[in-house]
């Protein structure tokens, strides 16, 4: 039997008996505001560190803003002229965009493949060896991109690098006969090795965490049904880890599309060899080498927009697959 206080807070309906009384608007507003008050400190920090710089870059992209404007403190708004100039530049479509998109896609695919294979290997090890191996591969992830890039530059040095020295010792190629960094394809091949080497540990550890949550009974049931190792992976592992795979792909896409250090620090990657430029390096050189901050900001905005479009398309595709 309901207490009088409970009955007082309800009203009678002729068909359905007692139903809850409508909550006052003031109480609903207070309840709705409580989560936002808890999130407010973090949102304020994000707004200051992320949102304001983004708005500043967007504002600069609408201006013909060069070094003289920076010194004088004046502005020269040109509307969408910078965007028209960039989007009609053949250099964007023939060199920069193919370099950016092609390089990123190859890096994402290879990083996911290598990371997943390593995660499967680690999952098959005992606790001790798994811990030691995980620690070892995390060293590669802990190495700064700057240090890792210089290591790869040394490995492929045309005169005394480890690769050319080995090939010279085997009689396949004479030292100093070929510069790996002047050719567009070999340049990005080296950059790909660098990015995949630096990125696969994160994928491996993240996938390993997901693999350890998959019940072994699922694999045993699949094996009893005659599923091969590939069948167990594709029909048991992949569906279970789909959310983790989605997060890893999105993060890898964002990281690999905006790669800068691994390109800029390689010989010729600072803009002296225009055939190896990507969007990040192009934006940087336009801003700080040419002093055209408005044009550099425009390229940065286009890169951000490209990342948003790719991320939205990928997320919508995943959502449609879940609905099916």
PDB file of C-alpha atoms in Angstrom:
ATOM      1  CA  UNK A   1       0.000   0.000   0.000  1.00  0.00           C
ATOM      2  CA  UNK A   2       1.380   3.395  -0.961  1.00  0.00           C
ATOM      3  CA  UNK A   3       2.133   5.926   1.738  1.00  0.00           C
ATOM      4  CA  UNK A   4       0.098   9.157   1.881  1.00  0.00           C
ATOM      5  CA  UNK A   5       3.093  11.192   0.753  1.00  0.00           C
ATOM      6  CA  UNK A   6       3.466   8.986  -2.309  1.00  0.00           C
ATOM      7  CA  UNK A   7      -0.203   9.262  -3.128  1.00  0.00           C
ATOM      8  CA  UNK A   8      -0.075  13.026  -2.757  1.00  0.00           C
ATOM      9  CA  UNK A   9       2.624  13.226  -5.397  1.00  0.00           C
ATOM     10  CA  UNK A  10       0.429  11.430  -7.924  1.00  0.00           C
ATOM     11  CA  UNK A  11      -2.825  12.186  -9.698  1.00  0.00           C
ATOM     12  CA  UNK A  12      -5.565   9.732 -10.630  1.00  0.00           C
ATOM     13  CA  UNK A  13      -6.240   8.831 -14.237  1.00  0.00           C
ATOM     14  CA  UNK A  14      -9.601   7.210 -14.997  1.00  0.00           C
ATOM     15  CA  UNK A  15      -8.206   4.581 -17.388  1.00  0.00           C
ATOM     16  CA  UNK A  16      -4.769   3.668 -16.054  1.00  0.00           C
ATOM     17  CA  UNK A  17      -4.940   4.355 -12.363  1.00  0.00           C
ATOM     18  CA  UNK A  18      -2.110   6.326 -10.824  1.00  0.00           C
ATOM     19  CA  UNK A  19       0.562   7.941 -13.043  1.00  0.00           C
ATOM     20  CA  UNK A  20       3.449  10.238 -11.996  1.00  0.00           C
ATOM     21  CA  UNK A  21       2.708  13.942 -11.768  1.00  0.00           C
ATOM     22  CA  UNK A  22       4.571  16.235 -14.202  1.00  0.00           C
ATOM     23  CA  UNK A  23       7.935  17.345 -12.750  1.00  0.00           C
ATOM     24  CA  UNK A  24       8.111  21.146 -12.298  1.00  0.00           C
ATOM     25  CA  UNK A  25      10.130  23.008 -14.921  1.00  0.00           C
ATOM     26  CA  UNK A  26      12.544  24.468 -12.367  1.00  0.00           C
ATOM     27  CA  UNK A  27      13.429  21.038 -11.019  1.00  0.00           C
ATOM     28  CA  UNK A  28      13.984  19.667 -14.524  1.00  0.00           C
ATOM     29  CA  UNK A  29      16.287  22.578 -15.356  1.00  0.00           C
ATOM     30  CA  UNK A  30      18.321  22.010 -12.199  1.00  0.00           C
ATOM     31  CA  UNK A  31      18.653  18.306 -12.978  1.00  0.00           C
ATOM     32  CA  UNK A  32      19.684  19.028 -16.557  1.00  0.00           C
ATOM     33  CA  UNK A  33      22.233  21.655 -15.518  1.00  0.00           C
ATOM     34  CA  UNK A  34      24.028  19.432 -12.999  1.00  0.00           C
ATOM     35  CA  UNK A  35      26.002  17.340 -15.561  1.00  0.00           C
ATOM     36  CA  UNK A  36      27.039  20.475 -17.481  1.00  0.00           C
ATOM     37  CA  UNK A  37      28.302  22.089 -14.277  1.00  0.00           C
ATOM     38  CA  UNK A  38      30.480  19.044 -13.657  1.00  0.00           C
ATOM     39  CA  UNK A  39      31.785  19.153 -17.240  1.00  0.00           C
ATOM     40  CA  UNK A  40      32.278  22.918 -17.259  1.00  0.00           C
ATOM     41  CA  UNK A  41      35.966  22.989 -16.127  1.00  0.00           C
ATOM     42  CA  UNK A  42      37.031  20.542 -18.824  1.00  0.00           C
ATOM     43  CA  UNK A  43      34.924  22.256 -21.489  1.00  0.00           C
ATOM     44  CA  UNK A  44      36.424  25.635 -20.596  1.00  0.00           C
ATOM     45  CA  UNK A  45      39.963  24.248 -20.927  1.00  0.00           C
ATOM     46  CA  UNK A  46      39.100  22.645 -24.287  1.00  0.00           C
ATOM     47  CA  UNK A  47      37.531  25.892 -25.458  1.00  0.00           C
ATOM     48  CA  UNK A  48      40.628  27.911 -24.589  1.00  0.00           C
ATOM     49  CA  UNK A  49      43.181  25.419 -25.920  1.00  0.00           C
ATOM     50  CA  UNK A  50      41.286  24.037 -28.918  1.00  0.00           C
ATOM     51  CA  UNK A  51      38.227  26.000 -29.971  1.00  0.00           C
ATOM     52  CA  UNK A  52      39.756  29.491 -29.810  1.00  0.00           C
ATOM     53  CA  UNK A  53      42.848  28.584 -31.914  1.00  0.00           C
ATOM     54  CA  UNK A  54      40.553  26.924 -34.474  1.00  0.00           C
ATOM     55  CA  UNK A  55      38.421  30.060 -34.722  1.00  0.00           C
ATOM     56  CA  UNK A  56      41.576  32.173 -35.006  1.00  0.00           C
ATOM     57  CA  UNK A  57      42.882  30.027 -37.881  1.00  0.00           C
ATOM     58  CA  UNK A  58      39.496  30.205 -39.598  1.00  0.00           C
ATOM     59  CA  UNK A  59      39.534  33.999 -39.237  1.00  0.00           C
ATOM     60  CA  UNK A  60      43.062  34.220 -40.685  1.00  0.00           C
ATOM     61  CA  UNK A  61      42.040  32.069 -43.654  1.00  0.00           C
ATOM     62  CA  UNK A  62      39.636  34.820 -44.725  1.00  0.00           C
ATOM     63  CA  UNK A  63      42.403  37.435 -44.801  1.00  0.00           C
ATOM     64  CA  UNK A  64      45.368  38.361 -46.943  1.00  0.00           C
ATOM     65  CA  UNK A  65      47.490  38.207 -43.798  1.00  0.00           C
ATOM     66  CA  UNK A  66      51.239  38.440 -44.268  1.00  0.00           C
ATOM     67  CA  UNK A  67      54.235  39.515 -42.199  1.00  0.00           C
ATOM     68  CA  UNK A  68      53.528  43.202 -42.800  1.00  0.00           C
ATOM     69  CA  UNK A  69      50.028  42.772 -41.333  1.00  0.00           C
ATOM     70  CA  UNK A  70      51.502  41.067 -38.295  1.00  0.00           C
ATOM     71  CA  UNK A  71      53.925  43.955 -37.722  1.00  0.00           C
ATOM     72  CA  UNK A  72      51.356  46.691 -38.338  1.00  0.00           C
ATOM     73  CA  UNK A  73      48.514  44.971 -36.529  1.00  0.00           C
ATOM     74  CA  UNK A  74      46.037  45.598 -39.363  1.00  0.00           C
ATOM     75  CA  UNK A  75      43.777  43.204 -41.266  1.00  0.00           C
ATOM     76  CA  UNK A  76      42.866  42.788 -44.913  1.00  0.00           C
ATOM     77  CA  UNK A  77      39.810  40.589 -45.386  1.00  0.00           C
ATOM     78  CA  UNK A  78      39.500  38.992 -48.812  1.00  0.00           C
ATOM     79  CA  UNK A  79      36.610  36.623 -48.139  1.00  0.00           C
ATOM     80  CA  UNK A  80      36.946  33.266 -49.892  1.00  0.00           C
ATOM     81  CA  UNK A  81      39.704  34.361 -52.291  1.00  0.00           C
ATOM     82  CA  UNK A  82      42.312  32.246 -50.480  1.00  0.00           C
ATOM     83  CA  UNK A  83      40.123  29.143 -50.777  1.00  0.00           C
ATOM     84  CA  UNK A  84      39.542  29.784 -54.485  1.00  0.00           C
ATOM     85  CA  UNK A  85      43.276  30.222 -55.053  1.00  0.00           C
ATOM     86  CA  UNK A  86      44.174  27.015 -53.219  1.00  0.00           C
ATOM     87  CA  UNK A  87      41.407  24.884 -54.722  1.00  0.00           C
ATOM     88  CA  UNK A  88      42.236  26.018 -58.263  1.00  0.00           C
ATOM     89  CA  UNK A  89      45.974  25.424 -57.863  1.00  0.00           C
ATOM     90  CA  UNK A  90      47.044  22.350 -59.915  1.00  0.00           C
ATOM     91  CA  UNK A  91      49.804  21.741 -57.368  1.00  0.00           C
ATOM     92  CA  UNK A  92      47.111  20.777 -54.818  1.00  0.00           C
ATOM     93  CA  UNK A  93      45.434  18.178 -57.004  1.00  0.00           C
ATOM     94  CA  UNK A  94      48.496  16.731 -58.742  1.00  0.00           C
ATOM     95  CA  UNK A  95      50.973  16.615 -55.869  1.00  0.00           C
ATOM     96  CA  UNK A  96      49.885  17.665 -52.385  1.00  0.00           C
ATOM     97  CA  UNK A  97      46.511  15.923 -52.109  1.00  0.00           C
ATOM     98  CA  UNK A  98      47.663  12.601 -53.632  1.00  0.00           C
ATOM     99  CA  UNK A  99      50.681  12.644 -51.312  1.00  0.00           C
ATOM    100  CA  UNK A 100      48.510  13.333 -48.268  1.00  0.00           C
ATOM    101  CA  UNK A 101      45.643  10.948 -48.980  1.00  0.00           C
ATOM    102  CA  UNK A 102      47.657   8.109 -50.512  1.00  0.00           C
ATOM    103  CA  UNK A 103      50.313   8.193 -47.821  1.00  0.00           C
ATOM    104  CA  UNK A 104      47.712   8.295 -45.021  1.00  0.00           C
ATOM    105  CA  UNK A 105      45.640   5.420 -46.409  1.00  0.00           C
ATOM    106  CA  UNK A 106      48.672   3.177 -46.852  1.00  0.00           C
ATOM    107  CA  UNK A 107      49.903   4.004 -43.341  1.00  0.00           C
ATOM    108  CA  UNK A 108      46.499   3.342 -41.756  1.00  0.00           C
ATOM    109  CA  UNK A 109      46.109  -0.018 -43.486  1.00  0.00           C
ATOM    110  CA  UNK A 110      49.652  -1.183 -42.704  1.00  0.00           C
ATOM    111  CA  UNK A 111      49.529   0.080 -39.115  1.00  0.00           C
ATOM    112  CA  UNK A 112      46.254  -1.754 -38.471  1.00  0.00           C
ATOM    113  CA  UNK A 113      47.550  -4.969 -40.066  1.00  0.00           C
ATOM    114  CA  UNK A 114      50.877  -4.945 -38.215  1.00  0.00           C
ATOM    115  CA  UNK A 115      49.261  -3.900 -34.928  1.00  0.00           C
ATOM    116  CA  UNK A 116      46.604  -6.622 -35.173  1.00  0.00           C
ATOM    117  CA  UNK A 117      49.119  -9.343 -36.043  1.00  0.00           C
ATOM    118  CA  UNK A 118      51.335  -8.311 -33.130  1.00  0.00           C
ATOM    119  CA  UNK A 119      48.312  -8.247 -30.799  1.00  0.00           C
ATOM    120  CA  UNK A 120      47.335 -11.787 -31.842  1.00  0.00           C
ATOM    121  CA  UNK A 121      50.902 -12.918 -31.228  1.00  0.00           C
ATOM    122  CA  UNK A 122      51.030 -11.295 -27.798  1.00  0.00           C
ATOM    123  CA  UNK A 123      47.687 -12.816 -26.878  1.00  0.00           C
ATOM    124  CA  UNK A 124      49.099 -16.288 -27.552  1.00  0.00           C
ATOM    125  CA  UNK A 125      52.005 -15.814 -25.134  1.00  0.00           C
ATOM    126  CA  UNK A 126      52.161 -16.559 -21.443  1.00  0.00           C
ATOM    127  CA  UNK A 127      51.794 -13.802 -18.884  1.00  0.00           C
ATOM    128  CA  UNK A 128      55.540 -13.240 -18.350  1.00  0.00           C
ATOM    129  CA  UNK A 129      56.548 -13.178 -22.017  1.00  0.00           C
ATOM    130  CA  UNK A 130      53.505 -11.098 -22.901  1.00  0.00           C
ATOM    131  CA  UNK A 131      54.498  -8.472 -20.337  1.00  0.00           C
ATOM    132  CA  UNK A 132      58.110  -8.395 -21.543  1.00  0.00           C
ATOM    133  CA  UNK A 133      57.134  -8.199 -25.215  1.00  0.00           C
ATOM    134  CA  UNK A 134      54.546  -5.494 -24.582  1.00  0.00           C
ATOM    135  CA  UNK A 135      57.112  -3.426 -22.711  1.00  0.00           C
ATOM    136  CA  UNK A 136      59.587  -3.870 -25.549  1.00  0.00           C
ATOM    137  CA  UNK A 137      57.232  -2.709 -28.301  1.00  0.00           C
ATOM    138  CA  UNK A 138      56.071   0.232 -26.195  1.00  0.00           C
ATOM    139  CA  UNK A 139      59.629   1.542 -26.369  1.00  0.00           C
ATOM    140  CA  UNK A 140      59.037   2.195 -30.082  1.00  0.00           C
ATOM    141  CA  UNK A 141      55.913   4.176 -29.226  1.00  0.00           C
ATOM    142  CA  UNK A 142      57.681   6.130 -26.484  1.00  0.00           C
ATOM    143  CA  UNK A 143      60.452   7.286 -28.825  1.00  0.00           C
ATOM    144  CA  UNK A 144      59.639  10.835 -30.033  1.00  0.00           C
ATOM    145  CA  UNK A 145      58.805  11.220 -33.703  1.00  0.00           C
ATOM    146  CA  UNK A 146      61.782  13.554 -34.091  1.00  0.00           C
ATOM    147  CA  UNK A 147      64.245  10.945 -32.805  1.00  0.00           C
ATOM    148  CA  UNK A 148      62.668   8.144 -34.821  1.00  0.00           C
ATOM    149  CA  UNK A 149      62.816  10.203 -38.010  1.00  0.00           C
ATOM    150  CA  UNK A 150      66.514  10.919 -37.613  1.00  0.00           C
ATOM    151  CA  UNK A 151      67.119   7.198 -37.085  1.00  0.00           C
ATOM    152  CA  UNK A 152      65.427   6.385 -40.397  1.00  0.00           C
ATOM    153  CA  UNK A 153      67.315   9.199 -42.119  1.00  0.00           C
ATOM    154  CA  UNK A 154      70.559   7.624 -40.899  1.00  0.00           C
ATOM    155  CA  UNK A 155      69.443   4.122 -41.946  1.00  0.00           C
ATOM    156  CA  UNK A 156      68.826   5.288 -45.526  1.00  0.00           C
ATOM    157  CA  UNK A 157      71.700   7.759 -45.814  1.00  0.00           C
ATOM    158  CA  UNK A 158      73.061   7.588 -49.369  1.00  0.00           C
ATOM    159  CA  UNK A 159      76.715   7.470 -48.311  1.00  0.00           C
ATOM    160  CA  UNK A 160      77.022   5.607 -45.009  1.00  0.00           C
ATOM    161  CA  UNK A 161      73.531   4.418 -44.077  1.00  0.00           C
ATOM    162  CA  UNK A 162      72.996   0.879 -42.852  1.00  0.00           C
ATOM    163  CA  UNK A 163      70.809  -0.029 -45.847  1.00  0.00           C
ATOM    164  CA  UNK A 164      73.206   1.214 -48.529  1.00  0.00           C
ATOM    165  CA  UNK A 165      76.208  -0.255 -46.666  1.00  0.00           C
ATOM    166  CA  UNK A 166      74.502  -3.646 -46.544  1.00  0.00           C
ATOM    167  CA  UNK A 167      73.585  -3.504 -50.227  1.00  0.00           C
ATOM    168  CA  UNK A 168      77.122  -2.405 -51.068  1.00  0.00           C
ATOM    169  CA  UNK A 169      78.539  -5.306 -49.083  1.00  0.00           C
ATOM    170  CA  UNK A 170      76.306  -7.715 -50.988  1.00  0.00           C
ATOM    171  CA  UNK A 171      77.401  -6.195 -54.299  1.00  0.00           C
ATOM    172  CA  UNK A 172      73.870  -5.065 -55.187  1.00  0.00           C
ATOM    173  CA  UNK A 173      74.358  -1.294 -55.056  1.00  0.00           C
ATOM    174  CA  UNK A 174      77.359   0.964 -54.715  1.00  0.00           C
ATOM    175  CA  UNK A 175      77.415   3.417 -51.826  1.00  0.00           C
ATOM    176  CA  UNK A 176      76.518   6.950 -52.898  1.00  0.00           C
ATOM    177  CA  UNK A 177      75.049   5.831 -56.201  1.00  0.00           C
ATOM    178  CA  UNK A 178      71.437   6.549 -55.279  1.00  0.00           C
ATOM    179  CA  UNK A 179      69.704   9.073 -53.022  1.00  0.00           C
ATOM    180  CA  UNK A 180      66.538   7.579 -51.538  1.00  0.00           C
ATOM    181  CA  UNK A 181      65.131  10.980 -50.570  1.00  0.00           C
ATOM    182  CA  UNK A 182      65.023  12.624 -54.006  1.00  0.00           C
ATOM    183  CA  UNK A 183      62.509  10.195 -55.453  1.00  0.00           C
ATOM    184  CA  UNK A 184      58.860  10.694 -54.502  1.00  0.00           C
ATOM    185  CA  UNK A 185      58.112   6.969 -54.132  1.00  0.00           C
ATOM    186  CA  UNK A 186      61.171   5.966 -52.125  1.00  0.00           C
ATOM    187  CA  UNK A 187      60.798   9.084 -49.974  1.00  0.00           C
ATOM    188  CA  UNK A 188      57.279   8.119 -48.962  1.00  0.00           C
ATOM    189  CA  UNK A 189      58.289   4.478 -48.650  1.00  0.00           C
ATOM    190  CA  UNK A 190      60.771   5.461 -45.953  1.00  0.00           C
ATOM    191  CA  UNK A 191      58.218   7.782 -44.342  1.00  0.00           C
ATOM    192  CA  UNK A 192      55.690   4.934 -44.318  1.00  0.00           C
ATOM    193  CA  UNK A 193      58.132   2.627 -42.526  1.00  0.00           C
ATOM    194  CA  UNK A 194      58.749   5.380 -39.990  1.00  0.00           C
ATOM    195  CA  UNK A 195      55.067   6.073 -39.312  1.00  0.00           C
ATOM    196  CA  UNK A 196      54.058   2.399 -39.133  1.00  0.00           C
ATOM    197  CA  UNK A 197      56.987   1.610 -36.828  1.00  0.00           C
ATOM    198  CA  UNK A 198      56.001   4.443 -34.520  1.00  0.00           C
ATOM    199  CA  UNK A 199      52.235   3.785 -34.663  1.00  0.00           C
ATOM    200  CA  UNK A 200      51.755   0.019 -34.486  1.00  0.00           C
ATOM    201  CA  UNK A 201      52.484  -0.359 -30.713  1.00  0.00           C
ATOM    202  CA  UNK A 202      49.406   1.686 -29.788  1.00  0.00           C
ATOM    203  CA  UNK A 203      47.218  -0.428 -32.080  1.00  0.00           C
ATOM    204  CA  UNK A 204      48.777  -3.650 -30.792  1.00  0.00           C
ATOM    205  CA  UNK A 205      48.269  -2.841 -27.105  1.00  0.00           C
ATOM    206  CA  UNK A 206      44.732  -1.563 -27.682  1.00  0.00           C
ATOM    207  CA  UNK A 207      43.763  -4.624 -29.711  1.00  0.00           C
ATOM    208  CA  UNK A 208      45.420  -6.890 -27.137  1.00  0.00           C
ATOM    209  CA  UNK A 209      43.247  -5.388 -24.414  1.00  0.00           C
ATOM    210  CA  UNK A 210      40.200  -6.210 -26.518  1.00  0.00           C
ATOM    211  CA  UNK A 211      41.390  -9.729 -27.350  1.00  0.00           C
ATOM    212  CA  UNK A 212      41.785 -10.546 -23.674  1.00  0.00           C
ATOM    213  CA  UNK A 213      38.076  -9.825 -23.122  1.00  0.00           C
ATOM    214  CA  UNK A 214      36.869 -12.296 -25.774  1.00  0.00           C
ATOM    215  CA  UNK A 215      35.621 -15.461 -24.001  1.00  0.00           C
ATOM    216  CA  UNK A 216      37.608 -18.541 -24.986  1.00  0.00           C
ATOM    217  CA  UNK A 217      34.351 -20.481 -25.123  1.00  0.00           C
ATOM    218  CA  UNK A 218      33.504 -18.638 -28.341  1.00  0.00           C
ATOM    219  CA  UNK A 219      36.692 -19.868 -30.000  1.00  0.00           C
ATOM    220  CA  UNK A 220      36.138 -23.400 -28.711  1.00  0.00           C
ATOM    221  CA  UNK A 221      32.579 -23.434 -30.052  1.00  0.00           C
ATOM    222  CA  UNK A 222      33.766 -22.153 -33.433  1.00  0.00           C
ATOM    223  CA  UNK A 223      36.509 -24.797 -33.543  1.00  0.00           C
ATOM    224  CA  UNK A 224      33.964 -27.526 -32.773  1.00  0.00           C
ATOM    225  CA  UNK A 225      31.896 -26.260 -35.712  1.00  0.00           C
ATOM    226  CA  UNK A 226      34.922 -26.787 -37.955  1.00  0.00           C
ATOM    227  CA  UNK A 227      36.024 -23.151 -38.287  1.00  0.00           C
ATOM    228  CA  UNK A 228      39.632 -22.594 -39.337  1.00  0.00           C
ATOM    229  CA  UNK A 229      41.960 -20.113 -37.622  1.00  0.00           C
ATOM    230  CA  UNK A 230      41.004 -17.491 -40.217  1.00  0.00           C
ATOM    231  CA  UNK A 231      37.316 -18.316 -39.757  1.00  0.00           C
ATOM    232  CA  UNK A 232      37.583 -17.928 -35.986  1.00  0.00           C
ATOM    233  CA  UNK A 233      39.346 -14.609 -36.418  1.00  0.00           C
ATOM    234  CA  UNK A 234      36.878 -13.235 -38.966  1.00  0.00           C
ATOM    235  CA  UNK A 235      33.663 -14.536 -37.364  1.00  0.00           C
ATOM    236  CA  UNK A 236      34.515 -14.290 -33.668  1.00  0.00           C
ATOM    237  CA  UNK A 237      37.343 -11.811 -33.116  1.00  0.00           C
ATOM    238  CA  UNK A 238      36.434  -9.095 -35.622  1.00  0.00           C
ATOM    239  CA  UNK A 239      32.731  -8.744 -34.644  1.00  0.00           C
ATOM    240  CA  UNK A 240      33.645  -8.622 -30.964  1.00  0.00           C
ATOM    241  CA  UNK A 241      36.377  -6.025 -31.449  1.00  0.00           C
ATOM    242  CA  UNK A 242      34.490  -3.916 -34.008  1.00  0.00           C
ATOM    243  CA  UNK A 243      34.132  -0.872 -31.670  1.00  0.00           C
ATOM    244  CA  UNK A 244      37.840  -1.009 -30.791  1.00  0.00           C
ATOM    245  CA  UNK A 245      38.815  -1.392 -34.442  1.00  0.00           C
ATOM    246  CA  UNK A 246      36.650   1.614 -35.324  1.00  0.00           C
ATOM    247  CA  UNK A 247      38.352   3.801 -32.711  1.00  0.00           C
ATOM    248  CA  UNK A 248      41.824   2.668 -33.816  1.00  0.00           C
ATOM    249  CA  UNK A 249      41.065   3.357 -37.490  1.00  0.00           C
ATOM    250  CA  UNK A 250      39.700   6.833 -36.767  1.00  0.00           C
ATOM    251  CA  UNK A 251      42.638   7.773 -34.551  1.00  0.00           C
ATOM    252  CA  UNK A 252      45.165   6.396 -37.041  1.00  0.00           C
ATOM    253  CA  UNK A 253      43.464   8.289 -39.860  1.00  0.00           C
ATOM    254  CA  UNK A 254      43.636  11.558 -37.958  1.00  0.00           C
ATOM    255  CA  UNK A 255      47.275  11.014 -36.977  1.00  0.00           C
ATOM    256  CA  UNK A 256      48.433   9.903 -40.430  1.00  0.00           C
ATOM    257  CA  UNK A 257      46.650  12.632 -42.375  1.00  0.00           C
ATOM    258  CA  UNK A 258      48.327  15.335 -40.312  1.00  0.00           C
ATOM    259  CA  UNK A 259      51.815  13.801 -40.275  1.00  0.00           C
ATOM    260  CA  UNK A 260      54.333  16.629 -40.251  1.00  0.00           C
ATOM    261  CA  UNK A 261      57.527  15.845 -38.352  1.00  0.00           C
ATOM    262  CA  UNK A 262      58.225  12.585 -40.196  1.00  0.00           C
ATOM    263  CA  UNK A 263      58.012  14.427 -43.535  1.00  0.00           C
ATOM    264  CA  UNK A 264      59.520  17.814 -42.690  1.00  0.00           C
ATOM    265  CA  UNK A 265      62.692  16.463 -41.046  1.00  0.00           C
ATOM    266  CA  UNK A 266      63.603  14.144 -43.897  1.00  0.00           C
ATOM    267  CA  UNK A 267      65.990  15.535 -46.554  1.00  0.00           C
ATOM    268  CA  UNK A 268      63.914  17.540 -49.006  1.00  0.00           C
ATOM    269  CA  UNK A 269      60.786  17.283 -46.903  1.00  0.00           C
ATOM    270  CA  UNK A 270      61.012  20.878 -45.674  1.00  0.00           C
ATOM    271  CA  UNK A 271      59.711  22.198 -48.988  1.00  0.00           C
ATOM    272  CA  UNK A 272      62.928  22.170 -51.003  1.00  0.00           C
ATOM    273  CA  UNK A 273      61.628  19.106 -52.894  1.00  0.00           C
ATOM    274  CA  UNK A 274      58.119  20.170 -53.851  1.00  0.00           C
ATOM    275  CA  UNK A 275      57.141  16.768 -55.213  1.00  0.00           C
ATOM    276  CA  UNK A 276      57.043  15.277 -51.675  1.00  0.00           C
ATOM    277  CA  UNK A 277      54.952  17.997 -50.011  1.00  0.00           C
ATOM    278  CA  UNK A 278      51.786  17.074 -48.113  1.00  0.00           C
ATOM    279  CA  UNK A 279      49.100  19.394 -46.742  1.00  0.00           C
ATOM    280  CA  UNK A 280      50.785  19.820 -43.364  1.00  0.00           C
ATOM    281  CA  UNK A 281      54.157  20.806 -44.806  1.00  0.00           C
ATOM    282  CA  UNK A 282      52.530  23.005 -47.443  1.00  0.00           C
ATOM    283  CA  UNK A 283      50.586  24.884 -44.772  1.00  0.00           C
ATOM    284  CA  UNK A 284      53.730  25.340 -42.671  1.00  0.00           C
ATOM    285  CA  UNK A 285      55.947  26.545 -45.511  1.00  0.00           C
ATOM    286  CA  UNK A 286      53.300  28.973 -46.770  1.00  0.00           C
ATOM    287  CA  UNK A 287      52.923  30.428 -43.277  1.00  0.00           C
ATOM    288  CA  UNK A 288      56.452  30.557 -41.926  1.00  0.00           C
ATOM    289  CA  UNK A 289      58.732  30.254 -44.948  1.00  0.00           C
ATOM    290  CA  UNK A 290      56.729  32.470 -47.304  1.00  0.00           C
ATOM    291  CA  UNK A 291      55.143  34.642 -44.605  1.00  0.00           C
ATOM    292  CA  UNK A 292      51.655  34.134 -46.076  1.00  0.00           C
ATOM    293  CA  UNK A 293      49.782  33.329 -42.888  1.00  0.00           C
ATOM    294  CA  UNK A 294      46.358  33.695 -44.485  1.00  0.00           C
ATOM    295  CA  UNK A 295      47.165  31.178 -47.200  1.00  0.00           C
ATOM    296  CA  UNK A 296      48.747  28.780 -44.693  1.00  0.00           C
ATOM    297  CA  UNK A 297      45.650  29.008 -42.489  1.00  0.00           C
ATOM    298  CA  UNK A 298      43.458  28.253 -45.495  1.00  0.00           C
ATOM    299  CA  UNK A 299      45.384  25.045 -46.182  1.00  0.00           C
ATOM    300  CA  UNK A 300      45.130  24.083 -42.496  1.00  0.00           C
ATOM    301  CA  UNK A 301      41.354  24.612 -42.553  1.00  0.00           C
ATOM    302  CA  UNK A 302      41.050  22.437 -45.670  1.00  0.00           C
ATOM    303  CA  UNK A 303      43.071  19.680 -43.970  1.00  0.00           C
ATOM    304  CA  UNK A 304      40.782  19.832 -40.930  1.00  0.00           C
ATOM    305  CA  UNK A 305      37.689  19.735 -43.134  1.00  0.00           C
ATOM    306  CA  UNK A 306      39.093  16.715 -45.006  1.00  0.00           C
ATOM    307  CA  UNK A 307      39.645  14.871 -41.726  1.00  0.00           C
ATOM    308  CA  UNK A 308      36.113  15.674 -40.546  1.00  0.00           C
ATOM    309  CA  UNK A 309      34.573  14.431 -43.800  1.00  0.00           C
ATOM    310  CA  UNK A 310      36.519  11.161 -43.709  1.00  0.00           C
ATOM    311  CA  UNK A 311      35.703  10.563 -40.027  1.00  0.00           C
ATOM    312  CA  UNK A 312      31.986  11.263 -40.529  1.00  0.00           C
ATOM    313  CA  UNK A 313      31.788   8.975 -43.566  1.00  0.00           C
ATOM    314  CA  UNK A 314      33.543   6.157 -41.703  1.00  0.00           C
ATOM    315  CA  UNK A 315      31.336   6.513 -38.610  1.00  0.00           C
ATOM    316  CA  UNK A 316      28.136   6.592 -40.705  1.00  0.00           C
ATOM    317  CA  UNK A 317      29.282   3.484 -42.558  1.00  0.00           C
ATOM    318  CA  UNK A 318      29.814   1.657 -39.276  1.00  0.00           C
ATOM    319  CA  UNK A 319      26.422   2.751 -37.982  1.00  0.00           C
ATOM    320  CA  UNK A 320      24.709   1.448 -41.142  1.00  0.00           C
ATOM    321  CA  UNK A 321      26.494  -1.892 -40.741  1.00  0.00           C
ATOM    322  CA  UNK A 322      25.268  -2.121 -37.154  1.00  0.00           C
ATOM    323  CA  UNK A 323      21.689  -1.467 -38.287  1.00  0.00           C
ATOM    324  CA  UNK A 324      21.918  -4.307 -40.802  1.00  0.00           C
TER     325      UNK A 324
END
